[in-house]
Coordinates of C-alpha atoms in Angstrom, one line a residue:
M1 CA 3.2 -0.4 -14.4
L2 CA 6.1 -1.8 -12.6
K3 CA 9.1 -4.1 -13.0
L4 CA 11.6 -5.1 -10.7
H5 CA 14.8 -6.7 -12.2
N6 CA 17.3 -8.6 -10.3
L7 CA 16.8 -6.4 -7.4
S8 CA 18.3 -7.0 -3.9
K9 CA 18.6 -5.8 -0.6
Y10 CA 21.1 -5.9 1.8
Y11 CA 22.1 -4.4 5.3
R12 CA 25.9 -4.2 6.2
T13 CA 27.6 -3.4 9.6
D14 CA 31.0 -3.8 10.5
E15 CA 30.5 -7.3 11.3
V16 CA 27.4 -8.7 9.3
E17 CA 25.8 -8.4 5.8
T18 CA 22.2 -9.5 5.6
V19 CA 20.6 -10.3 2.7
A20 CA 16.9 -8.9 2.6
L21 CA 15.9 -9.3 -1.0
N22 CA 18.3 -11.7 -3.5
S23 CA 17.8 -10.9 -7.4
V24 CA 14.2 -10.3 -7.0
N25 CA 12.4 -10.6 -10.5
I26 CA 8.5 -9.2 -10.6
E27 CA 6.3 -7.5 -12.8
I28 CA 2.9 -5.9 -12.2
E29 CA 0.7 -4.6 -14.6
S30 CA -1.7 -1.9 -13.9
G31 CA -5.0 -3.0 -12.8
E32 CA -3.5 -6.1 -11.0
F33 CA -4.3 -7.0 -7.3
V34 CA -1.1 -9.1 -6.2
A35 CA -1.0 -10.3 -2.8
I36 CA 2.6 -11.2 -1.0
M37 CA 3.1 -13.8 1.4
G38 CA 5.8 -15.8 3.2
P39 CA 7.4 -16.4 6.7
S40 CA 8.2 -13.3 8.8
G41 CA 11.5 -12.3 8.1
C42 CA 11.5 -13.1 4.5
G43 CA 11.7 -9.7 2.6
K44 CA 7.9 -8.9 2.7
S45 CA 7.7 -5.6 3.8
T46 CA 11.4 -4.9 2.5
L47 CA 10.0 -5.6 -0.6
L48 CA 6.8 -3.3 0.1
N49 CA 8.9 -0.5 0.9
I50 CA 10.9 -0.7 -2.2
I51 CA 8.2 -0.9 -4.3
G52 CA 6.7 2.2 -2.3
M53 CA 10.0 3.9 -2.5
L54 CA 10.6 4.4 1.0
D55 CA 13.7 2.7 0.5
N56 CA 16.1 2.3 -2.0
P57 CA 17.6 -1.0 -3.3
S58 CA 21.1 -2.0 -3.4
S59 CA 21.7 -3.2 -6.6
G60 CA 19.1 -3.8 -9.5
E61 CA 16.8 -2.3 -11.6
Y62 CA 13.2 -0.7 -10.7
V63 CA 11.0 0.6 -13.3
F64 CA 8.0 2.3 -12.6
M65 CA 5.6 3.9 -15.2
G66 CA 9.0 3.2 -17.7
E67 CA 11.7 5.1 -15.7
D68 CA 14.0 3.1 -13.7
V69 CA 13.7 5.2 -10.3
A70 CA 16.5 3.1 -8.6
G71 CA 19.1 5.5 -8.3
Y72 CA 16.7 8.5 -7.9
S73 CA 17.2 11.1 -5.1
E74 CA 14.7 11.0 -2.0
A75 CA 13.1 14.2 -3.1
K76 CA 12.5 12.7 -6.7
L77 CA 11.3 9.8 -5.1
A78 CA 8.8 11.4 -2.6
N79 CA 7.5 13.2 -5.7
I80 CA 6.6 10.4 -7.8
R81 CA 5.3 8.6 -4.3
K82 CA 3.0 11.3 -3.5
Q83 CA 0.9 11.3 -7.0
N84 CA 0.9 7.7 -7.6
I85 CA 1.0 5.7 -4.6
G86 CA -1.2 5.3 -1.3
F87 CA -0.3 3.5 1.6
I88 CA -2.5 1.5 3.9
F89 CA -0.6 0.0 7.3
Q90 CA -1.5 -2.6 9.6
S91 CA -1.6 0.3 12.5
F92 CA -3.7 2.8 11.1
N93 CA -1.7 5.6 11.6
L94 CA -4.2 8.0 12.3
I95 CA -3.8 11.6 13.8
D96 CA -5.6 11.5 17.3
E97 CA -6.2 15.5 17.4
L98 CA -7.7 15.3 14.3
T99 CA -11.5 14.3 12.7
V100 CA -11.7 11.6 10.3
A101 CA -12.5 14.0 7.4
E102 CA -9.3 16.0 8.7
N103 CA -7.2 12.9 8.6
I104 CA -8.3 11.8 5.0
E105 CA -7.7 15.5 3.8
L106 CA -4.5 15.7 5.1
A107 CA -3.5 13.3 2.4
L108 CA -4.5 16.4 -0.1
L109 CA -2.3 19.2 1.7
Y110 CA 0.6 18.5 -0.4
H111 CA -1.0 18.4 -4.1
N112 CA -1.8 22.4 -4.5
I113 CA -5.6 21.6 -4.6
P114 CA -8.2 23.9 -3.9
S115 CA -10.0 23.6 -0.3
K116 CA -13.2 23.3 -1.9
I117 CA -12.1 20.7 -4.3
R118 CA -10.3 18.9 -1.1
K119 CA -13.5 18.9 0.7
E120 CA -15.6 17.5 -2.4
R121 CA -12.8 14.5 -2.4
V122 CA -13.1 13.8 1.0
A123 CA -16.7 13.8 1.3
H124 CA -16.8 11.5 -2.1
V125 CA -14.4 9.3 -1.0
M126 CA -16.0 8.7 2.9
D127 CA -19.2 8.2 1.1
K128 CA -17.5 5.3 -0.9
V129 CA -15.9 3.4 2.1
G130 CA -19.2 4.0 4.4
I131 CA -17.6 6.5 7.2
A132 CA -19.3 9.5 5.9
H133 CA -21.2 9.3 8.9
R134 CA -18.2 9.5 11.3
A135 CA -16.8 12.5 9.4
K136 CA -16.6 14.6 12.6
H137 CA -15.5 12.0 15.2
M138 CA -12.1 11.4 16.4
P139 CA -10.1 8.5 15.7
S140 CA -10.7 7.6 19.6
Q141 CA -14.0 7.5 18.7
L142 CA -14.3 4.5 16.2
S143 CA -13.6 0.9 16.3
G144 CA -10.7 -0.5 14.6
G145 CA -12.6 -1.6 11.5
Q146 CA -13.9 2.0 11.3
Q147 CA -10.3 3.7 11.7
Q148 CA -9.1 1.1 9.0
R149 CA -11.6 2.4 6.7
V150 CA -10.6 5.8 7.2
A151 CA -7.1 4.7 6.5
V152 CA -8.2 3.2 3.4
A153 CA -10.0 6.4 2.3
R154 CA -6.4 8.5 3.1
A155 CA -5.0 6.0 0.7
V156 CA -7.3 6.9 -2.3
V157 CA -8.1 10.4 -1.6
G158 CA -5.8 11.5 -4.0
D159 CA -6.7 9.3 -7.1
Q160 CA -3.7 7.2 -6.5
A161 CA -3.1 4.8 -9.4
M162 CA -1.4 2.0 -6.8
I163 CA -2.1 1.1 -3.3
L164 CA 0.3 -0.4 -0.7
A165 CA -1.2 -2.6 1.9
D166 CA 1.0 -3.8 4.6
E167 CA -1.1 -6.6 6.5
P168 CA -4.0 -4.2 6.4
T169 CA -6.1 -6.6 8.1
G170 CA -3.3 -7.7 10.9
N171 CA -5.1 -5.2 14.0
L172 CA -8.7 -6.5 13.0
D173 CA -10.8 -9.0 13.9
S174 CA -12.3 -11.5 11.3
A175 CA -15.6 -9.6 10.5
H176 CA -13.9 -6.1 10.0
G177 CA -10.8 -7.9 8.3
Q178 CA -13.4 -9.4 5.7
E179 CA -14.9 -5.7 5.2
V180 CA -11.6 -4.3 4.5
M181 CA -10.6 -6.8 2.0
E182 CA -14.3 -6.4 0.2
M183 CA -13.3 -2.7 0.1
L184 CA -9.9 -3.5 -1.5
Q185 CA -11.4 -6.0 -3.9
G186 CA -13.9 -3.3 -4.8
L187 CA -11.0 -0.6 -5.7
N188 CA -9.4 -2.9 -7.8
E189 CA -12.5 -3.7 -9.7
E190 CA -12.7 0.3 -10.4
G191 CA -8.6 -0.1 -11.6
T192 CA -6.7 0.5 -8.9
T193 CA -3.5 -1.2 -8.7
I194 CA -3.1 -3.2 -5.4
V195 CA -0.2 -4.9 -3.6
M196 CA -0.6 -6.5 -0.5
V197 CA 1.4 -8.0 2.2
T198 CA -0.7 -10.6 4.2
H199 CA 0.0 -13.5 5.9
S200 CA -3.7 -14.7 5.8
P201 CA -4.0 -17.5 2.9
S202 CA -7.8 -16.5 2.8
H203 CA -7.2 -13.0 2.3
A204 CA -4.4 -13.7 -0.2
D205 CA -7.3 -15.2 -2.1
Y206 CA -9.1 -11.8 -3.0
A207 CA -5.9 -11.0 -5.2
R208 CA -5.9 -12.6 -8.7
R209 CA -2.0 -13.0 -8.0
T210 CA 0.2 -14.4 -5.2
I211 CA 3.5 -14.0 -5.0
N212 CA 5.5 -16.2 -2.1
L213 CA 8.9 -15.1 -0.8
F214 CA 11.3 -17.3 1.0
D215 CA 14.8 -15.8 2.4
G216 CA 14.4 -13.0 0.1
H217 CA 14.2 -15.0 -2.9
V218 CA 10.6 -14.9 -5.2
V219 CA 10.1 -18.9 -4.8
T220 CA 6.5 -19.3 -6.6
E221 CA 3.8 -17.8 -8.3
N222 CA 0.0 -18.6 -8.2
L223 CA -2.8 -17.3 -10.3
R224 CA -6.0 -17.9 -9.1
A225 CA -8.7 -19.0 -11.4
A226 CA -11.5 -16.4 -12.7
Q227 CA -14.4 -17.0 -10.9

């Protein structure tokens, strides 16, 4: 699905150059569940932002579905992103003034999908993540775990091939965190590629492969034995 070759990202000011990623080489196949781990400031979120086409690398190649997108314009990246990638964040990023169903449907409004089909997709995905009974509720009426379920539904409602999750359990207690991880595992078993940044070794264990970063480098990759 994607390949990063000698990919680097650095930030410059007049006096300082900060290297966030340094000659990173990673390949992720369709259908994988990959966890990215490492200490704070090691480049995890920068890497996820580049994979998600929210940021551009300073050098190197990023091949996504056969295209080297590293030098693409923001407009072209945005079009590829909305067709292929869903995002789940630590902060749920729901719109307080919209209902659960409306928050999820928002992800489909830029896809030129007829209203009837949008409603059907939203109903299906709400049922899939166990939030259908809260369809007309506002985010403020939900628990943290329920809000993250809505965020997961919003990320997958467009049938994106890949989900990027940045600390998706960071604001949840252990029970709700486990629920979210089991949802992600279920989506992966249905064929969705998942790339997740996490600090939690127990949550990384849900992934088939763990990539460890340190100071912008990939230092180790671990493959979990099949169970």
